[in-house]
mmCIF file of C-alpha atoms and ligand atoms in Angstrom:
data_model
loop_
_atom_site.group_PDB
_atom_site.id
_atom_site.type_symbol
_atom_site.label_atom_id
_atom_site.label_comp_id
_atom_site.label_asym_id
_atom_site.label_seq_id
_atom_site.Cartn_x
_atom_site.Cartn_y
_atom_site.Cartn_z
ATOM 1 C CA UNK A 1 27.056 -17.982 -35.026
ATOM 2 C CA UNK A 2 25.887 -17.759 -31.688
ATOM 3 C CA UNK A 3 26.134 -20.528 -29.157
ATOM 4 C CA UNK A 4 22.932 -22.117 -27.272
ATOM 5 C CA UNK A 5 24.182 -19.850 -24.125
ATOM 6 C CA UNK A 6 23.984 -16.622 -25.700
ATOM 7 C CA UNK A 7 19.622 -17.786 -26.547
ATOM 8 C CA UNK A 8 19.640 -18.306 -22.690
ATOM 9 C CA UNK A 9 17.877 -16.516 -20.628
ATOM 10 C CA UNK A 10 18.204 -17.609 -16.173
ATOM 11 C CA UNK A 11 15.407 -20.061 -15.032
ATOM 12 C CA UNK A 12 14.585 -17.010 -12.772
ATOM 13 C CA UNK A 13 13.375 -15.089 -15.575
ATOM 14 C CA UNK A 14 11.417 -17.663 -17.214
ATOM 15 C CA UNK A 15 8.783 -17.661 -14.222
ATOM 16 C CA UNK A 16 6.538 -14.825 -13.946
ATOM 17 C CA UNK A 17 6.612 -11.967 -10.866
ATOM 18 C CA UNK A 18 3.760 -14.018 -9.867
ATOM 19 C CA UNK A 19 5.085 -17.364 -10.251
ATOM 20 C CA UNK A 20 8.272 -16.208 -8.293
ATOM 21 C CA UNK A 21 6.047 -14.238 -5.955
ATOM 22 C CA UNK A 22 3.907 -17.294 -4.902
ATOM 23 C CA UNK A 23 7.040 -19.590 -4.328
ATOM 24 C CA UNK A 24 8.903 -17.291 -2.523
ATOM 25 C CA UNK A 25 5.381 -17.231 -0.075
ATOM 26 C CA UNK A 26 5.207 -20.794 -0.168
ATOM 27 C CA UNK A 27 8.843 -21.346 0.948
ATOM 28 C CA UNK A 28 8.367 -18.705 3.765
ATOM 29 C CA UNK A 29 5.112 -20.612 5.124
ATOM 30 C CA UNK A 30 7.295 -23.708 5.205
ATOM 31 C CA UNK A 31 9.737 -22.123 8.040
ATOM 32 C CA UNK A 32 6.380 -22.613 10.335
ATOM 33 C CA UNK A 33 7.271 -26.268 10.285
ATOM 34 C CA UNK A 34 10.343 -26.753 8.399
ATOM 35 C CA UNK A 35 10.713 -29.521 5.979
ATOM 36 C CA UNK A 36 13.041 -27.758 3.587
ATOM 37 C CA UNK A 37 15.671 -30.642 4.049
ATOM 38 C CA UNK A 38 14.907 -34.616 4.451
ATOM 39 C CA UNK A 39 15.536 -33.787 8.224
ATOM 40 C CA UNK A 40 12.455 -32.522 8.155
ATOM 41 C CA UNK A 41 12.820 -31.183 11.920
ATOM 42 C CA UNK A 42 9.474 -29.683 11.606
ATOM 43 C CA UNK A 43 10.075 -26.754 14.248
ATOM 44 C CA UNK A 44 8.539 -23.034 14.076
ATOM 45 C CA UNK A 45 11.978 -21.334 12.591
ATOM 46 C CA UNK A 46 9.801 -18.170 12.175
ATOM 47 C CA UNK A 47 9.001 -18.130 15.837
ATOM 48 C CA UNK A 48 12.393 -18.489 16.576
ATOM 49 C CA UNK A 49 13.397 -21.847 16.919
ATOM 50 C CA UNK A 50 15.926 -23.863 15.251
ATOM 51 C CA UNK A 51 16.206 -27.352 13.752
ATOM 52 C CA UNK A 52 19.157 -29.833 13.127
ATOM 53 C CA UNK A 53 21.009 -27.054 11.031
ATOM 54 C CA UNK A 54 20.859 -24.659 13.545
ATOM 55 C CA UNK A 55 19.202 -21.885 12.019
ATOM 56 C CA UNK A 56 15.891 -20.102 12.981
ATOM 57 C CA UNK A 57 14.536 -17.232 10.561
ATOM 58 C CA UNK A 58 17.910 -14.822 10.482
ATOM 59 C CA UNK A 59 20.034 -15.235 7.461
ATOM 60 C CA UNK A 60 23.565 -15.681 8.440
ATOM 61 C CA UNK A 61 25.997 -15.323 5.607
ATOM 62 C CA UNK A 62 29.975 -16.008 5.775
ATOM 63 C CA UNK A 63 31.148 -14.435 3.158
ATOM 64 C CA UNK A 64 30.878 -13.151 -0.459
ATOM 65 C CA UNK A 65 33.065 -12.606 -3.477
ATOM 66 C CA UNK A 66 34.633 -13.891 -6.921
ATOM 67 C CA UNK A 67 35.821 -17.419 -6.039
ATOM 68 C CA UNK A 68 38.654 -19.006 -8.686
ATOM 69 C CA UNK A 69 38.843 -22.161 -6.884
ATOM 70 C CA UNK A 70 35.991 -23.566 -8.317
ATOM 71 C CA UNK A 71 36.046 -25.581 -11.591
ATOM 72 C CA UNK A 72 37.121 -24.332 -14.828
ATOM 73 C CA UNK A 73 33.225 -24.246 -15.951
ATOM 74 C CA UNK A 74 32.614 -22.187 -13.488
ATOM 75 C CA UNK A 75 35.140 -19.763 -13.123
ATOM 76 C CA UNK A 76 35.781 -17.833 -16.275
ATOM 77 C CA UNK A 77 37.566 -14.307 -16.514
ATOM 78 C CA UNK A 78 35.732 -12.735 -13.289
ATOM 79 C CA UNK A 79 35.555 -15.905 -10.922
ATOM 80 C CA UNK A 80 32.392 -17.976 -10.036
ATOM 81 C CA UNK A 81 30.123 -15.089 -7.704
ATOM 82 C CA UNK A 82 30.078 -17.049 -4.382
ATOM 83 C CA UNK A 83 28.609 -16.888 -1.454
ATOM 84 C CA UNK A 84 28.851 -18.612 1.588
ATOM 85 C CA UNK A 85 25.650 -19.851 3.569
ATOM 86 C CA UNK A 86 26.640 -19.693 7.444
ATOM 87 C CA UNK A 87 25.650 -23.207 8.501
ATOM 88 C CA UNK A 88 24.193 -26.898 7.280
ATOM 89 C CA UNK A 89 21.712 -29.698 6.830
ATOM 90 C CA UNK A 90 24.578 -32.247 7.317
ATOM 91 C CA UNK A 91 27.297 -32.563 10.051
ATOM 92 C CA UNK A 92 30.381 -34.301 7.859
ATOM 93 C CA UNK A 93 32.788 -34.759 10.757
ATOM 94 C CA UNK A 94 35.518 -34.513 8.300
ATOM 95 C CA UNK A 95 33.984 -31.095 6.974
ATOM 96 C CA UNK A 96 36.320 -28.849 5.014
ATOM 97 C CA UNK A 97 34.441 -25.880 6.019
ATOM 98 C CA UNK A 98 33.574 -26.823 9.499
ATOM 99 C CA UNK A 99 34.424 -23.376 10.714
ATOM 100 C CA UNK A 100 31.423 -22.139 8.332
ATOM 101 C CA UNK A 101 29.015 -25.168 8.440
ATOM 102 C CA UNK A 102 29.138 -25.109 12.184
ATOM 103 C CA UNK A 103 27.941 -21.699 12.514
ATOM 104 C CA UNK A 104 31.275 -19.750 14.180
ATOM 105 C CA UNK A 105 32.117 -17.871 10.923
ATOM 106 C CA UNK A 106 29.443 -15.306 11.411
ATOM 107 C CA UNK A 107 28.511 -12.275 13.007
ATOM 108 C CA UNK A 108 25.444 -10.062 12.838
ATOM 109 C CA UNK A 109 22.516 -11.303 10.568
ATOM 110 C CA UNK A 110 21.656 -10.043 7.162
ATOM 111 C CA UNK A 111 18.768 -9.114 5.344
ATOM 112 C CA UNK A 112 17.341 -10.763 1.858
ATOM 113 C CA UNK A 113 17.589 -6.827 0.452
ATOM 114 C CA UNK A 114 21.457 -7.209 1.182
ATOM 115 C CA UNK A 115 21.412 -11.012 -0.300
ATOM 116 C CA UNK A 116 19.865 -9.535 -2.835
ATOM 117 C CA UNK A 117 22.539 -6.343 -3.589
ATOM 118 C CA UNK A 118 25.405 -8.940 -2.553
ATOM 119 C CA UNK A 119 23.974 -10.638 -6.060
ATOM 120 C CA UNK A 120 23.616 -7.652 -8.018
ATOM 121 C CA UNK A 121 27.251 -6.840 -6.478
ATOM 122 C CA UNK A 122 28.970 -10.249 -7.582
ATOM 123 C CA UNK A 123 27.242 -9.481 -11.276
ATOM 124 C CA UNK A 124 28.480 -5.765 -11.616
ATOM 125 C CA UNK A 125 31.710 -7.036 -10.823
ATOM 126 C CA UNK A 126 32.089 -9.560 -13.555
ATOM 127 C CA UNK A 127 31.640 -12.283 -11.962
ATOM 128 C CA UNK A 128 30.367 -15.619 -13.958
ATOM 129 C CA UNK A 129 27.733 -17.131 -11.991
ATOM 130 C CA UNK A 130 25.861 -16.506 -8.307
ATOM 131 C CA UNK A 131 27.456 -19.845 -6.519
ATOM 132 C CA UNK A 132 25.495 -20.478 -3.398
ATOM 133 C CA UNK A 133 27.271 -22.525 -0.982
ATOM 134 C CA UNK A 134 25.269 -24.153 1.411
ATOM 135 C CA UNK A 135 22.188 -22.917 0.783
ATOM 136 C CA UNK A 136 19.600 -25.644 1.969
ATOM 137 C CA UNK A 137 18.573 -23.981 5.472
ATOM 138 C CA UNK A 138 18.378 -20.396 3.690
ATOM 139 C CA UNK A 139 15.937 -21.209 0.629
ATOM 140 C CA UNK A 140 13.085 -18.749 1.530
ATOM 141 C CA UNK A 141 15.815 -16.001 1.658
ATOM 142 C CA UNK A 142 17.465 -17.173 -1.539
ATOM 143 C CA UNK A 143 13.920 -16.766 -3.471
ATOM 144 C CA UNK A 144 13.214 -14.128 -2.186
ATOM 145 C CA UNK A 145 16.204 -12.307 -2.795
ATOM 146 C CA UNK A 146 16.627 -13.711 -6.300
ATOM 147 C CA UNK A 147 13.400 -12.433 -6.673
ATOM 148 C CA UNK A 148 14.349 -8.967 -5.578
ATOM 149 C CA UNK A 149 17.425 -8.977 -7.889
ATOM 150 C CA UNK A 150 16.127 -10.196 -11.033
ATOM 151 C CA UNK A 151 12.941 -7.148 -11.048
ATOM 152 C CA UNK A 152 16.336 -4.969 -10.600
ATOM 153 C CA UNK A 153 18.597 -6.774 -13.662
ATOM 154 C CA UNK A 154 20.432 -9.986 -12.387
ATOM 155 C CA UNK A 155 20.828 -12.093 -15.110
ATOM 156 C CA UNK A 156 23.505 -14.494 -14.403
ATOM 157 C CA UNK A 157 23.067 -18.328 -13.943
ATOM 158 C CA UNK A 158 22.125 -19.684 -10.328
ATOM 159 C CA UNK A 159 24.523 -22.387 -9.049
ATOM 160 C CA UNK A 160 22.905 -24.415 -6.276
ATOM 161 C CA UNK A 161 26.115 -25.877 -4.366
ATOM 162 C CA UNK A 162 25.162 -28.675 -1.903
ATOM 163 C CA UNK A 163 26.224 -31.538 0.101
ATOM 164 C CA UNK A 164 23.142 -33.846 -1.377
ATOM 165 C CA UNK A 165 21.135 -34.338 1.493
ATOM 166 C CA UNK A 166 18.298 -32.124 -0.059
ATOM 167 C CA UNK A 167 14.173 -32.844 -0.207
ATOM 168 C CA UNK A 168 13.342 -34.028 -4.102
ATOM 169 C CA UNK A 169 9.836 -32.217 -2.436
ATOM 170 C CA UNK A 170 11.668 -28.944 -2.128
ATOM 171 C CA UNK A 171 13.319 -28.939 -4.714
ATOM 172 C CA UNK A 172 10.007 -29.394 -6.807
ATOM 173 C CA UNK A 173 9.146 -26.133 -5.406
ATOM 174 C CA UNK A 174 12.373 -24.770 -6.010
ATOM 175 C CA UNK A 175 12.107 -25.450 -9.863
ATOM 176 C CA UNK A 176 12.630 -22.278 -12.485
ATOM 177 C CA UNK A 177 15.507 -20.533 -9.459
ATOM 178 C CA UNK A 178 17.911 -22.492 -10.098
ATOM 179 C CA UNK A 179 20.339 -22.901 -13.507
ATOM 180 C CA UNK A 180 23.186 -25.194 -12.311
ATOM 181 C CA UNK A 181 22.336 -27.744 -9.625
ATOM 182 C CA UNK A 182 26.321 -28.711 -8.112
ATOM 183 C CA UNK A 183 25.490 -31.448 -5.819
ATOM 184 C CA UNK A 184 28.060 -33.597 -3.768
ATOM 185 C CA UNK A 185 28.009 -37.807 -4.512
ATOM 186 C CA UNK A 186 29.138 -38.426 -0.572
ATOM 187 C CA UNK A 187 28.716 -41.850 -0.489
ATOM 188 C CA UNK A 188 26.957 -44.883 -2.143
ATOM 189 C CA UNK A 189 25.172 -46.719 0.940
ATOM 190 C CA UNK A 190 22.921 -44.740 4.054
ATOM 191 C CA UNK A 191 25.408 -46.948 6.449
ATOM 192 C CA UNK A 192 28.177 -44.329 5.648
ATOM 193 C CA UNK A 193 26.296 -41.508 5.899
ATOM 194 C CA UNK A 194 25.043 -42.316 9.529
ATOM 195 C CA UNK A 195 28.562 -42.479 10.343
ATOM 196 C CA UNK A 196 29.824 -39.977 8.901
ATOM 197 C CA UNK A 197 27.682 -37.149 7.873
ATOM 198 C CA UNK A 198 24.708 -37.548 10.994
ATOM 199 C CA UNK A 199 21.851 -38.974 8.479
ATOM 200 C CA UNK A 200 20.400 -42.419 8.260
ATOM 201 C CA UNK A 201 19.275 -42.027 4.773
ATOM 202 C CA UNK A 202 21.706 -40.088 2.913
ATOM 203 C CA UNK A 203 21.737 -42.413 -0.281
ATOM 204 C CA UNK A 204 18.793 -42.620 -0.466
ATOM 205 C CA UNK A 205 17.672 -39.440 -0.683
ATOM 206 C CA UNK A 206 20.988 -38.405 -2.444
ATOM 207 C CA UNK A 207 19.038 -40.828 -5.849
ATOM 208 C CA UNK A 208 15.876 -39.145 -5.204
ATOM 209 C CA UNK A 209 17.969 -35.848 -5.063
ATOM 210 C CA UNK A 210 19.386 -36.057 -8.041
ATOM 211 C CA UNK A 211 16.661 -37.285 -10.501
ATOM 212 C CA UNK A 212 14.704 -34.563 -9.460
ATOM 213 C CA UNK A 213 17.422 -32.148 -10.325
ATOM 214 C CA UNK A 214 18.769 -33.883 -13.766
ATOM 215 C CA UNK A 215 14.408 -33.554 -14.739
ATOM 216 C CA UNK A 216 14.721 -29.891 -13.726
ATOM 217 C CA UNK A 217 17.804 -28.917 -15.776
ATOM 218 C CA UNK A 218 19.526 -32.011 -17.852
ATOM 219 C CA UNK A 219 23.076 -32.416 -18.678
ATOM 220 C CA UNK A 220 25.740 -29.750 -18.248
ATOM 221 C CA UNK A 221 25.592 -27.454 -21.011
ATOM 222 C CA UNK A 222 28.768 -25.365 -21.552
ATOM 223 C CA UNK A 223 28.459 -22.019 -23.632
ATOM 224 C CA UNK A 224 30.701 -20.943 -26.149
ATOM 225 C CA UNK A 225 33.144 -19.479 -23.781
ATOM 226 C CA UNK A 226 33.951 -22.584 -21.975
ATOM 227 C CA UNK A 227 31.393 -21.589 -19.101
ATOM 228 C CA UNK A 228 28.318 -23.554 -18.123
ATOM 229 C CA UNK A 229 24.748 -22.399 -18.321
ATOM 230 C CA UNK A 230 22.331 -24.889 -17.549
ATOM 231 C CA UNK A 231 22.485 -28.568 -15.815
ATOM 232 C CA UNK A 232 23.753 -31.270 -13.678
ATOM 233 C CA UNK A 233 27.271 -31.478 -12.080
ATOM 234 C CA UNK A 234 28.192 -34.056 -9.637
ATOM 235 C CA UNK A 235 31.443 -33.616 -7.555
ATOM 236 C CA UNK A 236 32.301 -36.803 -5.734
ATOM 237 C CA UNK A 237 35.478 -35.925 -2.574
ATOM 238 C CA UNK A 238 37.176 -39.370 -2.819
ATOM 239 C CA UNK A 239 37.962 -40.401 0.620
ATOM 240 C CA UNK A 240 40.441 -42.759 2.179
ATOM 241 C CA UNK A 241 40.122 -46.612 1.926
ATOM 242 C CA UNK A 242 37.183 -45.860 -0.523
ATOM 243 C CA UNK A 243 35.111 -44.874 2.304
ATOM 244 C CA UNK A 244 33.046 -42.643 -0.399
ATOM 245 C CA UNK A 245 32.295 -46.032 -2.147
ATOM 246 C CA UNK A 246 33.055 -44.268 -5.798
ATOM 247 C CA UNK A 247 32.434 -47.611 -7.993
ATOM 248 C CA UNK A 248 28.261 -47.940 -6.739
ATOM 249 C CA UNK A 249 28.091 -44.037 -7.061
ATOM 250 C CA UNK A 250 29.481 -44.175 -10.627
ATOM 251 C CA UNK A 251 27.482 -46.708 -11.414
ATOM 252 C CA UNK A 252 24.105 -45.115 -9.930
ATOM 253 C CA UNK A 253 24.529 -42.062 -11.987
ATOM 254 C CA UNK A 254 25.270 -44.216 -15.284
ATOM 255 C CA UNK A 255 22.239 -46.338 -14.907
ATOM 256 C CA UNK A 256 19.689 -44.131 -12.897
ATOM 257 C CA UNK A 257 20.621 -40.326 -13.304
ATOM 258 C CA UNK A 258 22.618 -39.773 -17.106
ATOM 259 C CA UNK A 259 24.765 -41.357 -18.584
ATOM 260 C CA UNK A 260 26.361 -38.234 -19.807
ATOM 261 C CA UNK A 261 26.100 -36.568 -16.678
ATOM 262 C CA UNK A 262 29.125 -34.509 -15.502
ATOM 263 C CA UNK A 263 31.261 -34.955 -12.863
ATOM 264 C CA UNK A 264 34.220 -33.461 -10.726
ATOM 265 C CA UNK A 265 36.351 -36.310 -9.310
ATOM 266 C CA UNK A 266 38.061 -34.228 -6.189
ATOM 267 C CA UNK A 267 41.516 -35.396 -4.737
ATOM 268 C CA UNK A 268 41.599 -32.839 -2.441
ATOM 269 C CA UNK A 269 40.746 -34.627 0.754
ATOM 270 C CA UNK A 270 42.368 -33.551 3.627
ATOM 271 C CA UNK A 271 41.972 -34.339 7.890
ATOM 272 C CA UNK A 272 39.900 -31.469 8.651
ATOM 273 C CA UNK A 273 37.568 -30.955 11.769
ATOM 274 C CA UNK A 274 37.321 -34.050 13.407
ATOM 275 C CA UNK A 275 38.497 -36.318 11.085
ATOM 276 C CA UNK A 276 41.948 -37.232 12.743
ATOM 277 C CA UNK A 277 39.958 -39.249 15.483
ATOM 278 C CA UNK A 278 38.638 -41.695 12.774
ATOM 279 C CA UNK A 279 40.935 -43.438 11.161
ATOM 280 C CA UNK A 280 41.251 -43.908 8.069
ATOM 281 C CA UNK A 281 39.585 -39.995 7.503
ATOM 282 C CA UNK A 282 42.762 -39.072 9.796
ATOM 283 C CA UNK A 283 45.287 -39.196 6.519
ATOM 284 C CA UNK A 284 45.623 -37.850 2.981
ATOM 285 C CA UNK A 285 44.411 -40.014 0.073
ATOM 286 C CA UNK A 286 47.480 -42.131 -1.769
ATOM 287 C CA UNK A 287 47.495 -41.621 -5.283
ATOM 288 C CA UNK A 288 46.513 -45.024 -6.276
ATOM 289 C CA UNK A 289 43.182 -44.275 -4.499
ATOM 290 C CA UNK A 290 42.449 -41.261 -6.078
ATOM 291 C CA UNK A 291 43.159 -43.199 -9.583
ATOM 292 C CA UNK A 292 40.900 -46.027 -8.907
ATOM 293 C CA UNK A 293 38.061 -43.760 -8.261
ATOM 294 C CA UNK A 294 38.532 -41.809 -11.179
ATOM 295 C CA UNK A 295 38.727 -44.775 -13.107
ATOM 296 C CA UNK A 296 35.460 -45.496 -12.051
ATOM 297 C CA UNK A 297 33.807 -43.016 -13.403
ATOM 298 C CA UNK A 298 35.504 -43.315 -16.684
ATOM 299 C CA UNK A 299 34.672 -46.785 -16.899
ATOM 300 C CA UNK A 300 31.046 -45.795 -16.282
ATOM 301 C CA UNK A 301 31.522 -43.630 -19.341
ATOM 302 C CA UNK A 302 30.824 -40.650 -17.650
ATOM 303 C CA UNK A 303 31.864 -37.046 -18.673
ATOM 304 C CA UNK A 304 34.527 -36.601 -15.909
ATOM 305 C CA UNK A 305 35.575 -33.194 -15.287
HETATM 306 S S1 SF4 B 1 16.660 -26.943 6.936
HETATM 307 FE FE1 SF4 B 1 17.294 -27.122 9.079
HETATM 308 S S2 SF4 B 1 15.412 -26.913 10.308
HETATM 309 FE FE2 SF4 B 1 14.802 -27.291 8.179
HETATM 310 S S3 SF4 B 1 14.482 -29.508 8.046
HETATM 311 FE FE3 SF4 B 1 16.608 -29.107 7.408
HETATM 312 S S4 SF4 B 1 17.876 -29.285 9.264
HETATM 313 FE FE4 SF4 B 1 15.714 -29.106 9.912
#
């Protein structure tokens, strides 16, 4: 019998030309006075100027290819598809990535017909899923390249990796691109993300965030082959000395987002970028911390990864 994933057809292909047509318009107009993150910096990136991310109109991307490092749902026989957005809406000074999110990973810029090959690419060679990394500053590229790709066969899922300091407005708009929304749970209170991630209302808009996304796709659905297709994953970095507050972010997703909502508890935290200046971010988690935050989650009932 087949499973539910082999009936499914990409939120991309459920819109019309039209449909995608008009939001990929829409999402260029925005650039004039750019709200597409809760920074909402409001300057002219089509006239060349450039907000708290850093980026004007150009589309700067890091790199692309079959990634295996992601989770098992995501990874499959040819790798999750990824591709790395140059740049970001948040400035974690403990960023894994910094090297990418800070903009010095790039060279010359691209073009959405290349973003839109580089897709078509990723598919051809197996790959399980387009994974975009980052992609917040880039989202009038992104449609319209996704666009471009599916009139010319794409036909894999759309993962929409993030950091979770993303517009609940924007992402209204960005409804019917996206399959898999792959948010990060940074922290449970605004105080920590002003201190560590440069926003005074991360929390905040990291709830708002999130119910918009769990209305646009649900829970994680996994396909027959282990791989997921549709819905909501949560990764939450645990940090030293509980710094990313796991218990009220556990709870938050129970009570106000699913309480079958998936999510990837990551140990992997490391002192990266600036994070050896602020102690306790300037050491490895202990192994007791990592438990209690996964515990958390568990507790809460949720589907941990
Ligand atoms: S995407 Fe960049 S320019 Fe636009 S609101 Fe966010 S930080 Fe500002």
């Amino acid at each position: 019998m087949p499973g539910d994933d082999q009936k499914f057809l990409p939120a991309y292909l459920k819109l019309s030309a039209e449909e995608r047509s008009e939001k990929v318009k829409r999402f260029n107009q925005i650039m004039h006075s750019c709200t597409f993150c809760p920074r909402s910096c409001r300057v002219d990136r089509l006239q060349g100027e450039r907000g708290q991310c850093g980026v004007s109109a150009d589309l700067y991307i890091s790199s692309a290819g079959p990634h295996f490092g992601e989770e098992r749902e995501l990874v499959g026989g040819g790798g999750s598809g990824t591709i790395f957005f140059s740049n970001c809406n948040l400035a974690c000074i403990f960023c894994q990535n910094w090297t990418i999110s800070r903009g010095m990973d790039t060279d010359s810029p691209g073009s959405v017909e290349e973003l839109a090959k580089m897709m078509l690419n990723l598919q051809k060679r197996g790959c399980s899923n387009i994974n975009l990394v980052t992609p917040t500053p880039y989202l009038y590229h992104i449609t319209a390249a996704i666009d471009r790709a599916a009139g010319a066969g794409l036909s894999l899922p759309v993962v929409y990796n993030c950091g979770g300091y993303e517009s609940a407005e924007t992402l209204k708009l960005l409804e019917g691109f996206i399959d898999i929304y792959m948010p990060d749970a940074k922290y449970g209170s605004d105080r920590r993300g002003e201190t560590y991630s440069g926003v005074k209302d991360y929390f905040s808009r990291l709830k708002e965030a999130l119910k918009e996304m769990q209305r646009q796709v649900g829970d994680l659905k996994i396909g027959s082959g282990g791989l997921a297709y549709q819905g909501l994953l949560i990764r939450h970095l645990v940090l030293p000395d509980n710094l990313s507050e796991s218990e009220i972010i556990a709870r938050i997703i129970k009570e106000e987002i699913s309480p079958h909502c998936a999510v990837n508890v990551m140990a992997q935290y490391y002192p990266a970028y600036q994070a050896s200046k602020f102690p306790p971010l300037n050491r490895r988690l202990s192994s007791l911390e990592y438990s209690t935050a996964r515990e958390a989650f568990q507790k809460a009932g949720l589907r941990v990864l």
